[in-house]
Tab-separated table of C-alpha atoms and ligand atoms in Angstrom:
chain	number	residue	atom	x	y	z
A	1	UNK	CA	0.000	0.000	0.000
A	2	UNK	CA	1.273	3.129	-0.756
A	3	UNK	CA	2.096	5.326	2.580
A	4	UNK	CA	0.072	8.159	3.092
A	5	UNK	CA	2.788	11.678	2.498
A	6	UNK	CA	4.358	11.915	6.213
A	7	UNK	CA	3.801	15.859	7.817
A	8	UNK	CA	7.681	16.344	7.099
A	9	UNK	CA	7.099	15.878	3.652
A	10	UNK	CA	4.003	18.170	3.499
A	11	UNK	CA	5.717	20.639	5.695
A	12	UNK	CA	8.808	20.610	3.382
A	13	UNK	CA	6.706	21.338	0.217
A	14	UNK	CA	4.825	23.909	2.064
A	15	UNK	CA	8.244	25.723	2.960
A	16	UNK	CA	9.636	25.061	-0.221
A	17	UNK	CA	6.386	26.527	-2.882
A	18	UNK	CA	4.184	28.139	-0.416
A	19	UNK	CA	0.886	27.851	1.229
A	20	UNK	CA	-2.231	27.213	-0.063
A	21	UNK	CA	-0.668	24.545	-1.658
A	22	UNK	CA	-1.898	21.175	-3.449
A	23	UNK	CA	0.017	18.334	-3.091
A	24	UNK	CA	-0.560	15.183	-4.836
A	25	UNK	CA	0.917	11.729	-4.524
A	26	UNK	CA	1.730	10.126	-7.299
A	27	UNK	CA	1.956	6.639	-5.884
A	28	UNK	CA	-1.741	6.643	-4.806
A	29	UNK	CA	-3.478	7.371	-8.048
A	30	UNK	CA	-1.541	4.420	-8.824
A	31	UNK	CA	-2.228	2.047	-6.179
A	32	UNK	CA	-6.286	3.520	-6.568
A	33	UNK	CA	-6.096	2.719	-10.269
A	34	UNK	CA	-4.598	-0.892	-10.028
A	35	UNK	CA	-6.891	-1.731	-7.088
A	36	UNK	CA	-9.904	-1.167	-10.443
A	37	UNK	CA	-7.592	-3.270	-12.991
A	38	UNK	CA	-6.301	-6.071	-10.148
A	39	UNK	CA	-10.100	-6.280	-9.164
A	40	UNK	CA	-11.314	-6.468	-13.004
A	41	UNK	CA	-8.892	-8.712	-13.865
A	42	UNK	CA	-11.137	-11.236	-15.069
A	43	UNK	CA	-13.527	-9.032	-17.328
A	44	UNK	CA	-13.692	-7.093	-20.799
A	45	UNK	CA	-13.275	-3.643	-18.878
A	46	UNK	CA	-11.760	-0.657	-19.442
A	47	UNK	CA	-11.081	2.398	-17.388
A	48	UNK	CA	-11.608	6.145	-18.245
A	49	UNK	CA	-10.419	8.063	-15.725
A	50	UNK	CA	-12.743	10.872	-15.195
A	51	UNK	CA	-10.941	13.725	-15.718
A	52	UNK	CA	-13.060	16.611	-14.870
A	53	UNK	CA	-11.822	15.273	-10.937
A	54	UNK	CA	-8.175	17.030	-11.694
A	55	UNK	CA	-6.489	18.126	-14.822
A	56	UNK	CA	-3.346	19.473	-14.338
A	57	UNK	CA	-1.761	17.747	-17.350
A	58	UNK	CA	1.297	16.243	-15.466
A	59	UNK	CA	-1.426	14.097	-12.935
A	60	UNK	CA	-3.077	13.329	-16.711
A	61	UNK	CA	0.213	12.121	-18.274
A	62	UNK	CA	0.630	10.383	-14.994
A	63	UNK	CA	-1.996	8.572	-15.277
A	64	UNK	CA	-1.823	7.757	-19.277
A	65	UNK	CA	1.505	6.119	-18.316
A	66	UNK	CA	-0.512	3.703	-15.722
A	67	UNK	CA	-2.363	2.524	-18.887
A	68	UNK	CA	-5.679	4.468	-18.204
A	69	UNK	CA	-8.114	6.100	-21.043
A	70	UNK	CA	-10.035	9.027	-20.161
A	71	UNK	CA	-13.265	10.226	-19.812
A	72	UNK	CA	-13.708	14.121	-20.763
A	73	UNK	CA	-16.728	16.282	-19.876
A	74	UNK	CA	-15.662	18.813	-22.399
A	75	UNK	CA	-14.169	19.587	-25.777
A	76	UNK	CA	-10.875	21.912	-23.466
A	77	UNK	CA	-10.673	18.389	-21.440
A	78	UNK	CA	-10.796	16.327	-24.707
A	79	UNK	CA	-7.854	18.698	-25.903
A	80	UNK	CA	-5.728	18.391	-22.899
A	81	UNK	CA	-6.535	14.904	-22.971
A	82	UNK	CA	-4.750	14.713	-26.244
A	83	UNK	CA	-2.016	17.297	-24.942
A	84	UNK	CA	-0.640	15.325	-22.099
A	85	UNK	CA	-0.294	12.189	-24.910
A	86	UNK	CA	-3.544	10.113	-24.800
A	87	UNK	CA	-4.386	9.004	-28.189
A	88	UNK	CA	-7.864	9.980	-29.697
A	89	UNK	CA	-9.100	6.400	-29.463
A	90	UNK	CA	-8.315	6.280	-25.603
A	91	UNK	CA	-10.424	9.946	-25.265
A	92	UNK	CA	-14.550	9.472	-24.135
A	93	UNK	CA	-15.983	12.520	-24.608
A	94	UNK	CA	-19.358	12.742	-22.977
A	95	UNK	CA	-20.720	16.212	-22.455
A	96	UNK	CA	-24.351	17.197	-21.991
A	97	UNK	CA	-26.052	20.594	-22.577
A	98	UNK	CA	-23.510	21.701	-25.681
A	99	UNK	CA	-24.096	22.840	-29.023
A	100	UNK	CA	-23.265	20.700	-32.132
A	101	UNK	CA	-20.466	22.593	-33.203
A	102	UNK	CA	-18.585	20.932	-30.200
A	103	UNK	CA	-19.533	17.293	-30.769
A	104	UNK	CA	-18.090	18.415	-34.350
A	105	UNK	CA	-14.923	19.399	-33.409
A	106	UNK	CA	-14.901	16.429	-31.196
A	107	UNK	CA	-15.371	14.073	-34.129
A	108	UNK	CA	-12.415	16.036	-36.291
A	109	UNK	CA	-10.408	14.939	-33.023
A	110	UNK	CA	-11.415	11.483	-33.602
A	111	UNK	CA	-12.241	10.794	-29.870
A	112	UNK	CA	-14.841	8.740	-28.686
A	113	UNK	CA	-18.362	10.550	-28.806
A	114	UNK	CA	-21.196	9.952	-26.484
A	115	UNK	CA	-24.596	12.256	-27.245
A	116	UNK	CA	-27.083	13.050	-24.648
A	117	UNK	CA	-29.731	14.029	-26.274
A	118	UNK	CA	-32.424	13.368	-28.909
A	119	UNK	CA	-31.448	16.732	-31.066
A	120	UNK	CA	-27.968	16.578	-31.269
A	121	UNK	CA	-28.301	12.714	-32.083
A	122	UNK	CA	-30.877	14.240	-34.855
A	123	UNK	CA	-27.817	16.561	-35.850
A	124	UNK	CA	-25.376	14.250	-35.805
A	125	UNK	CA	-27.135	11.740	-38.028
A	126	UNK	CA	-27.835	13.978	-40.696
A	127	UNK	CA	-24.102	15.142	-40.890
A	128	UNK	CA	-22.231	11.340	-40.258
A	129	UNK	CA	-24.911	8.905	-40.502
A	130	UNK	CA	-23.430	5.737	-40.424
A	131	UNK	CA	-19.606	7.381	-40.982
A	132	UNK	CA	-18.675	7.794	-37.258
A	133	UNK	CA	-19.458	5.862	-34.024
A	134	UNK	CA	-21.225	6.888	-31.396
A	135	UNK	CA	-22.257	6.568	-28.105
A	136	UNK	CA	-25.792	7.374	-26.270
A	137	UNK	CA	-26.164	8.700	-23.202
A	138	UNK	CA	-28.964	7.306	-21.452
A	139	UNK	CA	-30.756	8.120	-17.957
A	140	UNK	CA	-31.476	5.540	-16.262
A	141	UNK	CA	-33.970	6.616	-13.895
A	142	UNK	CA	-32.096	5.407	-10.844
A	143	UNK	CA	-31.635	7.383	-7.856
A	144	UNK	CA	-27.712	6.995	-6.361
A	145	UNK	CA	-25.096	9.099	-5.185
A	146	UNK	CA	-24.037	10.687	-2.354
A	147	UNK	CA	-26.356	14.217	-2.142
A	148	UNK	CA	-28.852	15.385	-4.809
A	149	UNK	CA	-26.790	17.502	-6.076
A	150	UNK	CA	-23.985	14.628	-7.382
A	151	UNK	CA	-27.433	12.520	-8.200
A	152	UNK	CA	-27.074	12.380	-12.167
A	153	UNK	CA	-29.396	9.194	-13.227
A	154	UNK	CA	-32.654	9.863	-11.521
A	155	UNK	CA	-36.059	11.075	-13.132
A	156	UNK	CA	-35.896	14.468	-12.713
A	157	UNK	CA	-32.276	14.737	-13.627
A	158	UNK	CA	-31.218	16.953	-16.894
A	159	UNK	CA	-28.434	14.381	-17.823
A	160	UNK	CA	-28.801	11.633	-21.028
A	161	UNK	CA	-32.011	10.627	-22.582
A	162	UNK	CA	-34.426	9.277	-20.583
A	163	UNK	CA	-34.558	5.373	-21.195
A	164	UNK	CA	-38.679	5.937	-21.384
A	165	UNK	CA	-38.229	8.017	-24.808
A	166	UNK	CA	-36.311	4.259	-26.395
A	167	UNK	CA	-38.653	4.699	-28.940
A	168	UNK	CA	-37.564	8.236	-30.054
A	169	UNK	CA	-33.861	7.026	-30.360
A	170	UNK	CA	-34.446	4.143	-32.184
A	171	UNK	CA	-36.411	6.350	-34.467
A	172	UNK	CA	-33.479	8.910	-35.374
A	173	UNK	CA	-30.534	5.583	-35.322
A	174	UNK	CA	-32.902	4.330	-38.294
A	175	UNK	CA	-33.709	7.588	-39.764
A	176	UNK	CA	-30.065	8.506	-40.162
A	177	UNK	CA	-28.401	4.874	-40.012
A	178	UNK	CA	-26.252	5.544	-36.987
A	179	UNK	CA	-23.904	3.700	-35.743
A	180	UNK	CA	-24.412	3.328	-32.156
A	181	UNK	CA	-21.430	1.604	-30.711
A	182	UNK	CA	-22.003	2.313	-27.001
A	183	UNK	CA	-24.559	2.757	-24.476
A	184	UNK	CA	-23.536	4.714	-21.603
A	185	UNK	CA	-25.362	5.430	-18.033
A	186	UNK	CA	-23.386	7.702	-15.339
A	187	UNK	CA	-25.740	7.448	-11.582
A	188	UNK	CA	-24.057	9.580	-9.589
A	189	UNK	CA	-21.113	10.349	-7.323
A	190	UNK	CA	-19.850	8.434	-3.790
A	191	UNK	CA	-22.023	5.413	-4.563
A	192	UNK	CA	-21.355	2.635	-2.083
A	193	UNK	CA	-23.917	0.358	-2.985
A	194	UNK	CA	-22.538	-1.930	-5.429
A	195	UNK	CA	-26.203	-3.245	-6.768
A	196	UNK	CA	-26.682	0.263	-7.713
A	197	UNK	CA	-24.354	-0.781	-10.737
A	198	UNK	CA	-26.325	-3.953	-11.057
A	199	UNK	CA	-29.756	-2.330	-11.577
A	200	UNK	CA	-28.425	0.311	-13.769
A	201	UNK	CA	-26.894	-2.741	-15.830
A	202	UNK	CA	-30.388	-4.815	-15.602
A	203	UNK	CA	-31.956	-1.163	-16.876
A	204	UNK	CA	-29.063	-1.528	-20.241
A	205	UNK	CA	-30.008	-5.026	-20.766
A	206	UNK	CA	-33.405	-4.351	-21.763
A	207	UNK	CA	-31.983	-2.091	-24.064
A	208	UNK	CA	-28.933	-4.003	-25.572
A	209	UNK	CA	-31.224	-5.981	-27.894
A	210	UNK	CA	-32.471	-2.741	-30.074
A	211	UNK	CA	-28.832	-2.246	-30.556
A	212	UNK	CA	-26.795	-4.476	-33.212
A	213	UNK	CA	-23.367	-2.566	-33.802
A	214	UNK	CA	-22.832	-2.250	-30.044
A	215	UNK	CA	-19.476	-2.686	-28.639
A	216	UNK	CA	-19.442	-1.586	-25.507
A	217	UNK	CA	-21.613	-0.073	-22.433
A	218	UNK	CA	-20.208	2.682	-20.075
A	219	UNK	CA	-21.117	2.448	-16.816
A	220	UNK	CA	-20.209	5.471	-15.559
A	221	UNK	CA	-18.039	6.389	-12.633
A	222	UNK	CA	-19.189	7.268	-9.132
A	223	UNK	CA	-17.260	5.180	-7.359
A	224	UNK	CA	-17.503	5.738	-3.322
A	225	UNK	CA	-14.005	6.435	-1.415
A	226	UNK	CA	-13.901	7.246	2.158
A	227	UNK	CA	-14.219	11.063	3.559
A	228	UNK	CA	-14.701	10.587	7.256
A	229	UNK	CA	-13.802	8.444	9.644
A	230	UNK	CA	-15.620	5.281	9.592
A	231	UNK	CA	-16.344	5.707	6.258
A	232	UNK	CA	-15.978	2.977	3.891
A	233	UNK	CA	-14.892	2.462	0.048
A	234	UNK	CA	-17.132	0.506	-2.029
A	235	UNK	CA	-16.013	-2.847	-1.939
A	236	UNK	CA	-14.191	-3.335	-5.709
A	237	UNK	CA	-14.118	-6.890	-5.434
A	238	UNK	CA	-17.913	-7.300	-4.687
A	239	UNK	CA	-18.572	-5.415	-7.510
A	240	UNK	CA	-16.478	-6.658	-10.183
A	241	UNK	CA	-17.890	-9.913	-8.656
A	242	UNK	CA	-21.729	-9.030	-9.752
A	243	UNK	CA	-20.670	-7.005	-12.882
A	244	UNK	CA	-18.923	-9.975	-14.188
A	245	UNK	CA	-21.796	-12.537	-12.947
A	246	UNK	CA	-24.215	-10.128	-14.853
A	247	UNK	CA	-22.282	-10.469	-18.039
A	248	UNK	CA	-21.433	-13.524	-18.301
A	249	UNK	CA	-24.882	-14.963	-17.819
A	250	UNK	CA	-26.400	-12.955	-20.412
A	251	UNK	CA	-26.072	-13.642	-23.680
A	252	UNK	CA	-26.289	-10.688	-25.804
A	253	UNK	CA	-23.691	-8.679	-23.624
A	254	UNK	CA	-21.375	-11.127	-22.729
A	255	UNK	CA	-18.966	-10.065	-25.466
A	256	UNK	CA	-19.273	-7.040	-24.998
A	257	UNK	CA	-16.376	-4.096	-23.038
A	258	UNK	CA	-17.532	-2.927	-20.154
A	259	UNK	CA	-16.521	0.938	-19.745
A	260	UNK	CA	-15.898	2.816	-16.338
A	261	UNK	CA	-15.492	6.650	-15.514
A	262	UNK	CA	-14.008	6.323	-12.035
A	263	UNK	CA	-12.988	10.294	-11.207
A	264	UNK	CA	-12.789	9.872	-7.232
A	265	UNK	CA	-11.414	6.801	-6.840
A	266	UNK	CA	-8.455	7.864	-9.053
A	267	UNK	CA	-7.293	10.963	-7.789
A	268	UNK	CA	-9.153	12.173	-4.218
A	269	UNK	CA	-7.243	10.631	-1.358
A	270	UNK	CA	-3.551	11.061	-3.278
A	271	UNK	CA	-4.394	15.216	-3.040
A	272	UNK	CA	-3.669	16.856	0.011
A	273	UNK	CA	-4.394	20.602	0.818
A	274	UNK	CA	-1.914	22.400	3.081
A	275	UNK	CA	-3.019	25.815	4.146
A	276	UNK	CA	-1.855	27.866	7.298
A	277	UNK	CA	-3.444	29.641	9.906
A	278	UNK	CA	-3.384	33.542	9.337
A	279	UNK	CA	-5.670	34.142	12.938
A	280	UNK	CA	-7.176	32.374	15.616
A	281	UNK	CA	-10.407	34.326	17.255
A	282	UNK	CA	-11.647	33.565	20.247
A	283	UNK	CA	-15.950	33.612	20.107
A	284	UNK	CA	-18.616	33.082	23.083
A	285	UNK	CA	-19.544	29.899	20.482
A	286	UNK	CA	-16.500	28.827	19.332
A	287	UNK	CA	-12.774	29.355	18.715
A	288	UNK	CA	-11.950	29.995	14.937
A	289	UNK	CA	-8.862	28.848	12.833
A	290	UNK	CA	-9.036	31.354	9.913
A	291	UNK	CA	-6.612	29.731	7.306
A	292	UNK	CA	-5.197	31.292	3.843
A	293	UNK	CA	-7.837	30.198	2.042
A	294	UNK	CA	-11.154	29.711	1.252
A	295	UNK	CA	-13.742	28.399	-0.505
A	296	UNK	CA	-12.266	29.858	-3.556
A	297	UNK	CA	-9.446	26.868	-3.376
A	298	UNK	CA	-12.005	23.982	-1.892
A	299	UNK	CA	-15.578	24.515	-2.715
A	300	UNK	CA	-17.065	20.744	-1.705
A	301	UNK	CA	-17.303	21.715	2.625
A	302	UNK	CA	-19.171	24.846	1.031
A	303	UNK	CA	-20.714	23.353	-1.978
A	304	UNK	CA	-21.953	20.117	-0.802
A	305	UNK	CA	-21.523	19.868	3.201
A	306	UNK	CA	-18.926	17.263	2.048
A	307	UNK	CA	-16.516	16.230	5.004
A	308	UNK	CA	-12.837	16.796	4.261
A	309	UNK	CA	-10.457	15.294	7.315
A	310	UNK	CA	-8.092	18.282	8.553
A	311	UNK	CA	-4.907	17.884	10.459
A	312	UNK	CA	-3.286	20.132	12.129
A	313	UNK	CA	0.905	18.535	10.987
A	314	UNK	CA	2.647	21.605	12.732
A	315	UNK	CA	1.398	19.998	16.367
A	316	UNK	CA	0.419	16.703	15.640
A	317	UNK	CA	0.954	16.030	19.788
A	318	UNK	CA	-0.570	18.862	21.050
A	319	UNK	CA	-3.987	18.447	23.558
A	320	UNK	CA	-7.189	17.918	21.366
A	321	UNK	CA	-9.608	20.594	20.921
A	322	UNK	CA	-12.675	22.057	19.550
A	323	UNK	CA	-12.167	24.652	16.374
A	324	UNK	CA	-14.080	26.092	13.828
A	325	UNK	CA	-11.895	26.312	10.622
A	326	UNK	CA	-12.962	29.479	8.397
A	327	UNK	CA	-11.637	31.044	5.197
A	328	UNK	CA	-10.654	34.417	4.847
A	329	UNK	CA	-13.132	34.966	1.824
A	330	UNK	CA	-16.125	38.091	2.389
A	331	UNK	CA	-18.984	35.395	2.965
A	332	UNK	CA	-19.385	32.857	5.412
A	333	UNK	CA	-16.713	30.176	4.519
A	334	UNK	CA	-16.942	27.359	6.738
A	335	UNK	CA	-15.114	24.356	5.918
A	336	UNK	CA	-15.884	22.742	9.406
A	337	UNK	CA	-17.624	23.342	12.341
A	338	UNK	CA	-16.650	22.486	16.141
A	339	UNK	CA	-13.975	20.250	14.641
A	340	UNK	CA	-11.751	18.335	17.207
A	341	UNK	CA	-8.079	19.394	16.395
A	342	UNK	CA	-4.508	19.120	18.106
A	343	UNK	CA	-4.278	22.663	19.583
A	344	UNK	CA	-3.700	25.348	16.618
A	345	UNK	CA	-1.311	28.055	17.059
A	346	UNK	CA	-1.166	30.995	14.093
A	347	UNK	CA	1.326	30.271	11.522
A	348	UNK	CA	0.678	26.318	11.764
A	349	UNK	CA	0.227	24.307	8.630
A	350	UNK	CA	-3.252	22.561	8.424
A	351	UNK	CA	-3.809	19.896	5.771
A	352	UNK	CA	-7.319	19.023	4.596
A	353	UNK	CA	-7.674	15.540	3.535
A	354	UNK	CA	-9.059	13.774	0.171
A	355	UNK	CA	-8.290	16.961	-1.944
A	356	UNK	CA	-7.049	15.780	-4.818
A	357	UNK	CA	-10.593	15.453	-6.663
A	358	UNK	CA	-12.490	18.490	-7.298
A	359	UNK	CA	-10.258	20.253	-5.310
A	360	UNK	CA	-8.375	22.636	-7.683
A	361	UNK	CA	-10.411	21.386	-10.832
A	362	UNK	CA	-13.732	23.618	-8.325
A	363	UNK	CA	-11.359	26.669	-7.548
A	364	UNK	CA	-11.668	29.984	-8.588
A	365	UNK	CA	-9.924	33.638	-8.354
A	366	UNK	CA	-13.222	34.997	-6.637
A	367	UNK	CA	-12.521	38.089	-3.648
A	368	UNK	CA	-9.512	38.708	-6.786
A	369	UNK	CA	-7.321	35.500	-5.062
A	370	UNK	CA	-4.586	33.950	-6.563
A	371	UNK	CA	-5.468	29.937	-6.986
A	372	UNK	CA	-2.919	27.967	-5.084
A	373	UNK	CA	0.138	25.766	-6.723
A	374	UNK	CA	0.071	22.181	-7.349
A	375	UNK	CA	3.071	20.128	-6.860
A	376	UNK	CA	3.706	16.344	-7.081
A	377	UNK	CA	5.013	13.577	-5.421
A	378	UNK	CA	6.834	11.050	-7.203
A	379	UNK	CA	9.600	8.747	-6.003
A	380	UNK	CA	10.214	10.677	-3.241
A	381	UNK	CA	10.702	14.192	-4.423
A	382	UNK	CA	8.504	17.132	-5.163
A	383	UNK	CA	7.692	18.579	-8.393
A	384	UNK	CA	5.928	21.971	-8.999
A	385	UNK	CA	3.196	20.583	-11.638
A	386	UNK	CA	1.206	24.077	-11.502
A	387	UNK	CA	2.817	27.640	-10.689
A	388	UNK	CA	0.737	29.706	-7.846
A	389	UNK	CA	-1.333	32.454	-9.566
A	390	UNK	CA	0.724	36.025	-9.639
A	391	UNK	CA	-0.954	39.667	-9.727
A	392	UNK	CA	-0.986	39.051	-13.884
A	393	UNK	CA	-3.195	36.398	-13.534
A	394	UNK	CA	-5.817	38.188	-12.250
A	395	UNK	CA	-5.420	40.961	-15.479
A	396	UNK	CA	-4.633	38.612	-17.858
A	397	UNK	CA	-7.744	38.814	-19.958
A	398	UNK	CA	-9.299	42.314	-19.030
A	399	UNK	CA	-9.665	44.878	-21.535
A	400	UNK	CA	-9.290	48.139	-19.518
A	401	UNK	CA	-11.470	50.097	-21.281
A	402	UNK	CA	-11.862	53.890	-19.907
A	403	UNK	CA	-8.755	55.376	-18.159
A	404	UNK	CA	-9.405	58.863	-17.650
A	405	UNK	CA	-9.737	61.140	-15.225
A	406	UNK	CA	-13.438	61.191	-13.888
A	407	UNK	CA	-14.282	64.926	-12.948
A	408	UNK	CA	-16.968	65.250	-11.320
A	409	UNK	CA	-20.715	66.364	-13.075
A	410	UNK	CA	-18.906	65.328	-16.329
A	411	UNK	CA	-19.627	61.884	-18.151
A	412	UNK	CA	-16.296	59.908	-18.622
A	413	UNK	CA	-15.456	59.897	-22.354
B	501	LLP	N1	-18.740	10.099	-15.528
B	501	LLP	C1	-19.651	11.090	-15.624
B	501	LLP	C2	-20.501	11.147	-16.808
B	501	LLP	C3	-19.772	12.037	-14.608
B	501	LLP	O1	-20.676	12.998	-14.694
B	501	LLP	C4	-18.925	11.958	-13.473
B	501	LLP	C5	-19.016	12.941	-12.401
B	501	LLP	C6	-17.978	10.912	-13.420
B	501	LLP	C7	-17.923	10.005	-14.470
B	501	LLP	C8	-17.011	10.750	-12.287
B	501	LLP	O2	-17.624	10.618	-11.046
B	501	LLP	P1	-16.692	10.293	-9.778
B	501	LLP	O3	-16.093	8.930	-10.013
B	501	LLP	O4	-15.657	11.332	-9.696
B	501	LLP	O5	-17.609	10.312	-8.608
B	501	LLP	N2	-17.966	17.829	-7.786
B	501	LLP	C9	-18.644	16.748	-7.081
B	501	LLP	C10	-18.735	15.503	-7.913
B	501	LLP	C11	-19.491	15.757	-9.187
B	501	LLP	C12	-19.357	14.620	-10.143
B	501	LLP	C13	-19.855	15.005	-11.504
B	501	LLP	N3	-19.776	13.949	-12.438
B	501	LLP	C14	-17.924	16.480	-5.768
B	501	LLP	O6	-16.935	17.159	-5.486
B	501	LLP	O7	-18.371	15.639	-4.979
């Protein structure tokens, strides 16, 4: 098992690039990603790793080199996708809400397509008909996932075509003599339950039949790893267990590759977020930690009430007690409440745990902040992977458009 980063290794990288910093460990988004293959040894699978978790390109090269595909929620992802040396058949790109002209420039990539809805399938027939593969993306009407808001499969949810409107599809494939290769479900995010997968499978079995070109069905990701203590990951083996039972005893599907998305799985626990503490504040209700950062850098304690584990590595002895840790951005920025801690001092280092998905991918330059820098660790030793936003970043793209002198009662020219 790959050891978890020690607090002198944080604490070095912290000294060395700066605080708020991300730190990711190479070794873990390996040993996540051969827990999937070891586990689905015995199976036609194949893993996308979902990249819309983390992009820097060095973590996507990274992970290209473990053998991994990837799943892309957009046509920038598809592109860095390609940048960091994946090769248009390994790219899935599945994005929902987008106009044609995207899935178009997607197919001049020549990545993997997946459509999720009626019109663009309508669109896209009448331009390749049977001339390029494709994918549908299909709701399942399955509730799963950790909160509603990571819920993508259920009945009321505005992602893939909902299985009820089969008839539709099948309509426009014949129309326009697609050629549908995949069939593609996503539920949602921390999913434990590993019959969640089954039903959504039982849901694509119905369907397989209408389909004869198929050569695969995606899955999805979603893919439960542990936040809090006591926590548990879904159990891999159980459910390449049932997935494979599932396949092999039906007969239409049993040759076909079965596609995963896993995002979470890959990349959260090996990404570690090391701030420090700018004030303490002593309150009738509770003592805040106010750190350099905020929910501009990690959105999910804000977002989604999601529990990230935070350490305090500068005192790891010192007596346990109660803190509230706060950001220092103008709005209430909470990432936990009456959290037991090893006593905080200003100027220690606090790391917040499971950071590596959606962590940087979710941050933003709001209150004008600079986004943190990402480093890596590989073999031992620390590479900056991202440099720490500067003053430039935050003009970059503004047009300044008026500079003169306002006086007053006149209107600026
Ligand atoms: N495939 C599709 C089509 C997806 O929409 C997603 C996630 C995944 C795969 C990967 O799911 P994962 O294995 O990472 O759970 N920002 C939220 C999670 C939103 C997930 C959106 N879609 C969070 O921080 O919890």
């Amino acid at each position: 098992m790959a050891r978890q980063l020690s607090n002198e290794q944080l604490i070095r990288a912290a000294k060395d690039f700066g605080t708020p910093l991300y730190v990711y460990h190479a070794e873990k988004i390996k040993e996540q990603y051969e827990k999937l293959t070891n586990a689905f040894s015995k199976s036609n699978v194949v893993f996308f790793y979902a990249c819309k978790a983390l992009t820097n390109i060095s973590i996507l090269s990274y992970i290209q080199s473990l053998g991994a595909n990837i799943d892309c929620s957009s046509i920038n992802e598809a592109k860095l996708a390609l940048h960091a040396g994946f090769a248009p058949t390994q790219v899935l790109y599945t994005s929902n809400g987008i106009g044609f002209d995207e899935i178009e420039e997607a197919a001049s990539l020549g990545v993997n397509i997946n459509i999720d809805s009626l019109s663009n399938l309508e669109k896209f027939g009448k331009k390749y008909r049977h001339g390029y593969p494709v994918g549908i993306r299909l709701r399942p009407n399955i509730m799963a996932g950790g909160n509603l808001k990571i819920s993508t499969g259920h009945d009321k949810s505005k992602f893939g075509i909902p299985v009820d409107q089969l008839d539709k599809i099948l309509a426009v494939v014949r129309q326009y003599d697609l050629l549908i290769t995949d069939l593609h479900i996503h539920t949602g995010s921390d999913i434990k339950d590993a019959d969640v997968f089954v039903k959504g499978i039982e849901v694509l079995f119905d369907i397989i039949p209408y389909f004869k070109e198929l050569k695969s069905v995606d899955l999805g990701g979603g893919f439960k790893i542990p936040y809090q203590p006591g926590d548990e990951e879904i159990d891999i083996g159980l459910l390449a267990k049932k997935v494979k039972q599932a396949f092999d005893n039906h007969p239409q599907a049993k040759d076909l590759q079965i596609w995963f998305e896993p995002g979470k799985f890959i990349v959260s626990e090996c990404g570690y977020f090391v701030t420090q503490v700018n004030v303490m504040k002593e309150t009738a209700a509770t003592t805040f930690v106010s750190v350099n950062s905020g929910f501009n850098h990690l959105i999910r304690p804000m977002f989604y009430d999601s529990y990230h584990r935070i350490e305090n590595i500068s005192n790891p002895d010192g007596e346990e007690k109660k803190y509230s840790v706060v950001g220092n951005i103008c709005e209430t920025d909470t990432f936990a409440w009456d959290r037991k801690l090893n006593e905080v001092r200003e100027g220690d280092y606090l790391v917040f745990h499971n950071a590596g998905a959606y962590g940087f991918e979710m941050s933003s330059n709001f209150n004008s902040r600079l986004k943190p820098a990402e480093v890596m660790v590989r073999g031992g030793k620390t590479f900056l992977i991202r440099k720490r936003d500067d003053f430039d970043s935050l003009l970059r793209n503004q047009v300044i458009l008026l500079q003169v002198q306002h006086e007053p009662g006149k209107e600026p020219v």
